[in-house]
XYZ file of N, CA and C in Angstrom:
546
model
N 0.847 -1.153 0.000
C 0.000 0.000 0.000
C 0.900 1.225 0.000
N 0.718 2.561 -0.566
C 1.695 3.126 -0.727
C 1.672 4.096 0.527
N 2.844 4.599 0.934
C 2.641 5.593 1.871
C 1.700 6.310 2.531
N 0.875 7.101 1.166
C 0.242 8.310 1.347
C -1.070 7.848 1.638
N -1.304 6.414 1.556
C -2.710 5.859 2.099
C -3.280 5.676 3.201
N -4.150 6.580 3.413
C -5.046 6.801 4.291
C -6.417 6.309 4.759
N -6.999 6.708 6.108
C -7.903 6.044 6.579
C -9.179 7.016 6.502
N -9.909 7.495 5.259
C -11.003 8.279 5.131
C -12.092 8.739 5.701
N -12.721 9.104 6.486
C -13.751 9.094 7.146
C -14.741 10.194 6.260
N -15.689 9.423 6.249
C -17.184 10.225 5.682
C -17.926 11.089 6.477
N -18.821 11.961 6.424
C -19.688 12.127 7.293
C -20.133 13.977 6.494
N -21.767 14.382 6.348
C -22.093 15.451 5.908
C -21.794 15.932 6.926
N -21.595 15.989 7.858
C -21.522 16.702 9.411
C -20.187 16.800 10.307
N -19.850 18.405 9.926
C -18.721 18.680 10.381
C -18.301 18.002 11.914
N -19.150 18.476 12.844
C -18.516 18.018 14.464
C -18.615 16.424 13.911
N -19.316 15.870 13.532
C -18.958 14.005 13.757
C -17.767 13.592 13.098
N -17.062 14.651 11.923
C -16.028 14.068 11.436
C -14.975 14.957 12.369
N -14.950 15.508 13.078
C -13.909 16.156 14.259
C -13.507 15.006 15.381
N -15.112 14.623 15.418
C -15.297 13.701 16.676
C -14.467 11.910 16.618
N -14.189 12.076 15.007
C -13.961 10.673 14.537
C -12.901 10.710 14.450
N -12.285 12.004 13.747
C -10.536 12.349 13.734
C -9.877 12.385 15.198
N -10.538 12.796 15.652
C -10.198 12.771 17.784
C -9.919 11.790 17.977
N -11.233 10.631 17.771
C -10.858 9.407 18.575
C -9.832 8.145 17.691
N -9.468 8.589 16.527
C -8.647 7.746 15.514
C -7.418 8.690 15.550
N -6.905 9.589 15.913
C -5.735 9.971 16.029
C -4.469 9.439 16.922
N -4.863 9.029 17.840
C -3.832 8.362 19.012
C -3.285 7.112 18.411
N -3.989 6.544 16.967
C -2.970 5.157 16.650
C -2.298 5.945 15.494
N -1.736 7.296 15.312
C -1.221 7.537 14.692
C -1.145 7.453 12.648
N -2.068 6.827 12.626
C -2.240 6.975 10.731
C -2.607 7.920 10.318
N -2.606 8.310 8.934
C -3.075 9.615 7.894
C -4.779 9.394 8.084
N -5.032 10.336 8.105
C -6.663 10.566 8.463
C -7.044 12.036 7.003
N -7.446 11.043 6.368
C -8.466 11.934 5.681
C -10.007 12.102 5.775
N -10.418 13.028 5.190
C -12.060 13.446 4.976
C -13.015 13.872 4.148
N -13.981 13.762 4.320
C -14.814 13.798 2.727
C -16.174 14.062 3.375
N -16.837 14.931 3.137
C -18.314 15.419 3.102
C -19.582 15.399 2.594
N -18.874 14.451 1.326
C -20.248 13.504 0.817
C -19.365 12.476 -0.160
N -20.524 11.735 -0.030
C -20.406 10.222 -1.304
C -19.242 10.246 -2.421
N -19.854 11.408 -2.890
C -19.254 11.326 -4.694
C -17.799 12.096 -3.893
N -17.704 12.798 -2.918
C -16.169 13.149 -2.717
C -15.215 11.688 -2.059
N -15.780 11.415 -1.295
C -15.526 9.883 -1.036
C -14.649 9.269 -2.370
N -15.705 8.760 -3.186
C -15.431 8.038 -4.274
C -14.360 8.178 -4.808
N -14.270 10.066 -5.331
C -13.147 10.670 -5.785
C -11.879 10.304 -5.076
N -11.237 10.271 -3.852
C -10.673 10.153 -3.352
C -9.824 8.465 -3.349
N -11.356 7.392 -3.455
C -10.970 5.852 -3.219
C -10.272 5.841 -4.203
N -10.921 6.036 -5.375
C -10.570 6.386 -7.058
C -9.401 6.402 -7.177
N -8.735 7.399 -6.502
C -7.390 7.974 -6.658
C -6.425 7.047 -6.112
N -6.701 5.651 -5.542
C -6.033 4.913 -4.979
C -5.530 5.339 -3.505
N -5.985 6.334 -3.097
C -5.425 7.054 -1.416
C -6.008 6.514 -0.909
N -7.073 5.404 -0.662
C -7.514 4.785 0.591
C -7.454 3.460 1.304
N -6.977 3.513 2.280
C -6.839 1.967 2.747
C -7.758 1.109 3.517
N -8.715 2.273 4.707
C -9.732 2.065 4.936
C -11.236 2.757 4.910
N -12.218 2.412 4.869
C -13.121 3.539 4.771
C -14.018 3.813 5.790
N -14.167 4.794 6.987
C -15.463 4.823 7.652
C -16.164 6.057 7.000
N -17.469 5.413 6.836
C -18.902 5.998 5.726
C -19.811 6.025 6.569
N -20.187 7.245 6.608
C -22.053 7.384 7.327
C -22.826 6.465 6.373
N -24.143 6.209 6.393
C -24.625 5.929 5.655
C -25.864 6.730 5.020
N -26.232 7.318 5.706
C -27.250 8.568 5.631
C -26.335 9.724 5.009
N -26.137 10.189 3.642
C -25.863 11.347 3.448
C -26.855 11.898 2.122
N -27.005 13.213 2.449
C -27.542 13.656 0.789
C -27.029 13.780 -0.186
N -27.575 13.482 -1.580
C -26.595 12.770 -2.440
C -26.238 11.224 -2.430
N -25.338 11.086 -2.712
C -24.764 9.936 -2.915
C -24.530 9.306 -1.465
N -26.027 8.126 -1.079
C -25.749 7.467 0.535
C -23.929 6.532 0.343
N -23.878 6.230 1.549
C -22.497 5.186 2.148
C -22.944 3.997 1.298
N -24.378 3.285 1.427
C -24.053 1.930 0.862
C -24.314 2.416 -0.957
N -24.829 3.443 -1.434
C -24.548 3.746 -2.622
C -22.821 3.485 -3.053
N -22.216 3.946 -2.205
C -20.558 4.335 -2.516
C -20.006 2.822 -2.404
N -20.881 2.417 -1.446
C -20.129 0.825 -1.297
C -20.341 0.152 -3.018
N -21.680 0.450 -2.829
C -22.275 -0.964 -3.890
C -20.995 -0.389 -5.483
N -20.805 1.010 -5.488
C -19.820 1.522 -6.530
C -18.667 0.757 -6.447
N -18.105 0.893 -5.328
C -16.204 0.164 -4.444
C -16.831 -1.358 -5.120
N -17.374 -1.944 -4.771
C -17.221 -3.185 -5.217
C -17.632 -3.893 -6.547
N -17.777 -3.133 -7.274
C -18.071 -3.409 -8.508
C -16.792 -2.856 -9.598
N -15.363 -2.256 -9.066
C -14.409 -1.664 -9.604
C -13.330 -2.396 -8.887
N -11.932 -3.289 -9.532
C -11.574 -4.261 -9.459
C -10.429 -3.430 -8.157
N -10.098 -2.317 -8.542
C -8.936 -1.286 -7.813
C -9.597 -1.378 -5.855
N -10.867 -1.178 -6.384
C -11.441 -0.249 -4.860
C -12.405 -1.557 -3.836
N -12.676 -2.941 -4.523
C -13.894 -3.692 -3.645
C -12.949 -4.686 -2.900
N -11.695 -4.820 -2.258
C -11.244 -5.400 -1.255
C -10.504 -3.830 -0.519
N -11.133 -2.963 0.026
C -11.359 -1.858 0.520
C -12.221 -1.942 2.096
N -11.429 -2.574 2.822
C -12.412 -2.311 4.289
C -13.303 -1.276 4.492
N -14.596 -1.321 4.593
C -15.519 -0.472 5.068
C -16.085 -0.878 6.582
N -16.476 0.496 7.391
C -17.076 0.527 8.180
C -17.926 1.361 8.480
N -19.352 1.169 8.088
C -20.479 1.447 8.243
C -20.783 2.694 9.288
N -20.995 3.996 9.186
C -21.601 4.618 10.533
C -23.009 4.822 10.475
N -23.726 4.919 11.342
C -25.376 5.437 11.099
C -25.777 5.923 12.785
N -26.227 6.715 12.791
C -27.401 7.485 14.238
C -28.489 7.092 14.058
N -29.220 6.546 12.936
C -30.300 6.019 13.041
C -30.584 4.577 13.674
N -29.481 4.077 13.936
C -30.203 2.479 14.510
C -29.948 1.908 13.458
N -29.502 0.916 13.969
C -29.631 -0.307 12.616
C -31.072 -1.407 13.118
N -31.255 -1.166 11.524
C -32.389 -2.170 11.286
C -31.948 -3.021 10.653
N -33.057 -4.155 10.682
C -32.715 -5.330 9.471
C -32.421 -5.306 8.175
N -32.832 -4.429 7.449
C -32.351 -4.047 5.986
C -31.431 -3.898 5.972
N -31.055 -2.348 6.965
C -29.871 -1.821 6.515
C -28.706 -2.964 6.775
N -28.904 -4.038 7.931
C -27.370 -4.827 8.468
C -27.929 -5.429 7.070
N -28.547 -6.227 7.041
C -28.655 -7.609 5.808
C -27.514 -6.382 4.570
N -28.122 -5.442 3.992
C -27.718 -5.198 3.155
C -25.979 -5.201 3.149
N -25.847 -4.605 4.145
C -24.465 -3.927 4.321
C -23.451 -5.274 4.155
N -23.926 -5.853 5.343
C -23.257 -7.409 5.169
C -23.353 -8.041 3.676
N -24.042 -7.694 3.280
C -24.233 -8.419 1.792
C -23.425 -7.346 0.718
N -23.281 -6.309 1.114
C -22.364 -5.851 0.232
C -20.639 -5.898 0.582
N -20.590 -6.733 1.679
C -19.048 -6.862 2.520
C -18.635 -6.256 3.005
N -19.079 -5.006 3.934
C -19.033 -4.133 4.800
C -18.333 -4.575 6.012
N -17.212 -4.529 6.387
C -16.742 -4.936 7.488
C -17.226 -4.958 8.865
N -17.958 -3.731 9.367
C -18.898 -4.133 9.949
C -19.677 -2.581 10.065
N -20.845 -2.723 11.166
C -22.010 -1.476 11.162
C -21.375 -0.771 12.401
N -21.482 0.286 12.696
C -21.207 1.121 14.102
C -21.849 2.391 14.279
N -22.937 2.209 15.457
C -24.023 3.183 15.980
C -23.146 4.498 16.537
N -23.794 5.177 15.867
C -22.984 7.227 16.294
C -24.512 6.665 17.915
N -23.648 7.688 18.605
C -22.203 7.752 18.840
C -21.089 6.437 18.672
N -19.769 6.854 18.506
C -19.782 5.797 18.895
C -18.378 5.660 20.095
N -17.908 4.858 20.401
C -17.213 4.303 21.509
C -15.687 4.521 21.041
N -14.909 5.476 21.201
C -13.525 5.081 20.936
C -12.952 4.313 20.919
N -13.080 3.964 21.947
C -11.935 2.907 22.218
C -12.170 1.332 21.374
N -13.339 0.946 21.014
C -14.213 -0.203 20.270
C -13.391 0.206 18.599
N -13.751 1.572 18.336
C -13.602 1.994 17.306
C -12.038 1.792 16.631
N -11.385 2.644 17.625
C -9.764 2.457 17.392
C -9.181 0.934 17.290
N -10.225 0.091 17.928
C -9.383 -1.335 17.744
C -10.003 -1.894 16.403
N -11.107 -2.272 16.578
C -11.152 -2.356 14.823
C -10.724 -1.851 13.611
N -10.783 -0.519 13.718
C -9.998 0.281 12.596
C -8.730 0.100 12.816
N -8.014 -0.587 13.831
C -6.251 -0.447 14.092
C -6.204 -2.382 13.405
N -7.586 -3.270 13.454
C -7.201 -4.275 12.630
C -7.569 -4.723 11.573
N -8.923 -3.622 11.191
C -9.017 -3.841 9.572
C -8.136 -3.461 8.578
N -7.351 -2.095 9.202
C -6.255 -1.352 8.642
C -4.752 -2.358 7.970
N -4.439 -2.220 8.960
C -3.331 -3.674 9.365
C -3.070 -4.924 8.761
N -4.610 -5.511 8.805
C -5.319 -6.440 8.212
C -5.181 -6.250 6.678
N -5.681 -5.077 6.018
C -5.594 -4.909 4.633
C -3.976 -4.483 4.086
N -3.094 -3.955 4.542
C -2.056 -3.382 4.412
C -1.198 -4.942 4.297
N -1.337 -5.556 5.336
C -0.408 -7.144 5.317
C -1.019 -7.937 3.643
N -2.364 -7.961 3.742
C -3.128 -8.755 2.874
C -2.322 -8.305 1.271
N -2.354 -6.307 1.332
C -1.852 -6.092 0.032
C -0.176 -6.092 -0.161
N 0.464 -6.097 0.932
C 2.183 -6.408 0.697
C 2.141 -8.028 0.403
N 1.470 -8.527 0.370
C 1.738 -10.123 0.402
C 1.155 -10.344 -0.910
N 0.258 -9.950 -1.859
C -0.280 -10.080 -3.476
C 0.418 -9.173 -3.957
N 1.521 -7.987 -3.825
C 2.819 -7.603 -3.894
C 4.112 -8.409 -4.229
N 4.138 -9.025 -3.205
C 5.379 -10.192 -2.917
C 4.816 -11.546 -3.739
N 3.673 -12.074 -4.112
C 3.128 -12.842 -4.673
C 3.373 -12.572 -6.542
N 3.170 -11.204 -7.000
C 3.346 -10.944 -8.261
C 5.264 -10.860 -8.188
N 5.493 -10.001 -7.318
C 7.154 -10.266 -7.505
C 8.095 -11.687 -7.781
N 7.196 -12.321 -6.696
C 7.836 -13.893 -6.655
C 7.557 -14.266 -8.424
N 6.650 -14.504 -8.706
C 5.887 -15.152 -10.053
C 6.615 -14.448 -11.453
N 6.810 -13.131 -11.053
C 7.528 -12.398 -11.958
C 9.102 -12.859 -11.918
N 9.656 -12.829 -11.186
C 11.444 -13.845 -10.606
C 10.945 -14.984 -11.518
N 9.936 -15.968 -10.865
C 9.923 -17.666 -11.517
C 9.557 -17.391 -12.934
N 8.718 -16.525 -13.791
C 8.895 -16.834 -14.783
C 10.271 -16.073 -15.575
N 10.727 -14.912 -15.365
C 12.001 -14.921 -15.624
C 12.705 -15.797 -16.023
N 12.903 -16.243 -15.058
C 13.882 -17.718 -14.531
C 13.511 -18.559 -15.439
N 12.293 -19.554 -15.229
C 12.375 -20.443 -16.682
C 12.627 -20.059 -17.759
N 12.243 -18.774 -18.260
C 11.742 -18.258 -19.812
C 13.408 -17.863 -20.447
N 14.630 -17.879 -19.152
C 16.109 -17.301 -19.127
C 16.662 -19.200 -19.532
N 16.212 -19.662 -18.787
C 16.785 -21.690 -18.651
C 17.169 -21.697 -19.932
N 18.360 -22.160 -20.245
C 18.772 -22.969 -21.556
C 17.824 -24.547 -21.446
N 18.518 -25.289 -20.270
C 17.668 -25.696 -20.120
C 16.856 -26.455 -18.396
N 15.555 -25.841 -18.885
C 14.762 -26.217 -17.682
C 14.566 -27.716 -17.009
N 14.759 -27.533 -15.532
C 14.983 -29.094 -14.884
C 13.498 -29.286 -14.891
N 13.565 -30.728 -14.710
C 12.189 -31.750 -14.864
C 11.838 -31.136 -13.745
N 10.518 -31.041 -13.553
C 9.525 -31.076 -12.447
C 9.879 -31.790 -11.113
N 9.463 -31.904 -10.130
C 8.978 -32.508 -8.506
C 8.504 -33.406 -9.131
N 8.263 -34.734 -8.535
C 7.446 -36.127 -9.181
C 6.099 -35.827 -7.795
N 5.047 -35.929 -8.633
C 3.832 -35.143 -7.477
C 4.342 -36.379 -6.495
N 3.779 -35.857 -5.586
C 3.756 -36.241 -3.695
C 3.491 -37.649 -3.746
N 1.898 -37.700 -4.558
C 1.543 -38.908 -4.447
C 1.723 -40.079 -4.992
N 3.079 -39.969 -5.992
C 3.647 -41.035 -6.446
C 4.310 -42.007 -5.794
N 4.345 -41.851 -4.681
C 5.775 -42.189 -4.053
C 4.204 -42.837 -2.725
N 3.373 -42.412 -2.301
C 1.936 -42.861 -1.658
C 2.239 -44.433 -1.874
N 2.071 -45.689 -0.974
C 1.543 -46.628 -1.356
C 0.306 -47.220 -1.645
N -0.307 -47.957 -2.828
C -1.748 -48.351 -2.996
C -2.516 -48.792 -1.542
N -3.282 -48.416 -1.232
C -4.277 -48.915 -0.043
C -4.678 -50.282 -0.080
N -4.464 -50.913 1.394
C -5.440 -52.428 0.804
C -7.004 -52.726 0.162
N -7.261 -53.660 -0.186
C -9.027 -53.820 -0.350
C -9.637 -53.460 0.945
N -11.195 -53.118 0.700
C -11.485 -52.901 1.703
C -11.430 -54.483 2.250
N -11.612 -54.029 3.827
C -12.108 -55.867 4.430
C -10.426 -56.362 4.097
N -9.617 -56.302 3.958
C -8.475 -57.451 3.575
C -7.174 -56.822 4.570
N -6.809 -58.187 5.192
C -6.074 -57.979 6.447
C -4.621 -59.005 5.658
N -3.610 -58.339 6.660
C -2.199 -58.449 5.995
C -2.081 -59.967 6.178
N -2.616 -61.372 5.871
C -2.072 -62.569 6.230
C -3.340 -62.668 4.753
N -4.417 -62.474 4.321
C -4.984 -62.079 3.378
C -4.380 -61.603 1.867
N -3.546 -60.662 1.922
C -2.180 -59.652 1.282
C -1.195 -60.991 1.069
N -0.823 -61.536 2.407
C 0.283 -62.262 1.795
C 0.228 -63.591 0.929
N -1.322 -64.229 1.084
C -1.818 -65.317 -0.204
C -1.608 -64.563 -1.164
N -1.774 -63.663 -1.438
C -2.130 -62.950 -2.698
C -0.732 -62.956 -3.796
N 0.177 -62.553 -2.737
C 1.380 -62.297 -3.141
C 2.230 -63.602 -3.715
N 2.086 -64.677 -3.412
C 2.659 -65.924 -3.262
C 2.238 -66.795 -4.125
């Protein structure tokens, strides 16, 4: 993930995004902000985001609008989201959210300290996930090098299970085995 990637927070409402930068500042990451949907987007777009907390209530363009966008664009839908709402969650809204892979829902107010630990392991969580499909294209990029360089390429591993011995019949005990053999 590159440096400059940050942990976004949504919200039409100035004090709740003060209130969110407050309590996510003490683990030390880049904290950005956005005041509606389509600025959101702009921002994921740009590849600057690593995690997302989204109201879901905004005018304009709602949070699970922006979601259902993130996951339908190959760059932005393994993008941790976390859900905010003051309204209560109802059954729609969780079914939906969960169904669009929302990491999880969290009632304004909400709890710092709850907050900072999830966001300190969805963060974390995604950052390891993307250095490692990093190190995965690097590796693959080395191995094909490497063969495509071979004058010439060594034979394969003989699979595992060559080397396995055949199983007995069912029902057939080793004094059984040894008529057989004889």
């Amino acid at each position: 993930m590159p440096s400059d990637t940050r942990i976004l927070i949504v919200d039409d409402h100035e004090d709740t995004l003060y209130a969110l930068e407050s309590a996510l500042a003490p683990l030390g990451y880049q904290l950005g902000r956005a005041t509606s949907g389509d600025e959101a987007l702009k921002q994921v777009l740009r590849g600057q985001v690593g995690l997302l907390l989204l109201d879901v209530r905004m005018p304009g363009v709602s949070g699970l609008e922006v979601v259902r966008y993130m996951r339908r664009v190959e760059q932005t839908q393994h993008i941790p989201v976390i859900l905010l709402t003051g309204f209560g969650a109802d059954h729609e809204l969780t079914t939906t959210a969960f169904a669009l892979g929302v990491a999880d829902l969290v009632l304004k107010p909400v709890d710092p300290w709850a907050l900072r630990t999830k966001v300190r392991y969805l963060y974390d969580a995604h950052r390891r996930h993307l250095a490692l499909e990093r190190e995965v294209r690097r590796l693959r990029a080395l191995t094909g090098e490497h063969t495509e360089t071979a004058a010439h390429p060594r034979p394969g591993l003989p699979h595992p299970d060559a080397r396995v011995p055949t199983q007995r019949p069912m029902g057939a005990h080793a004094g059984e085995l040894e008529k057989d053999r004889t």
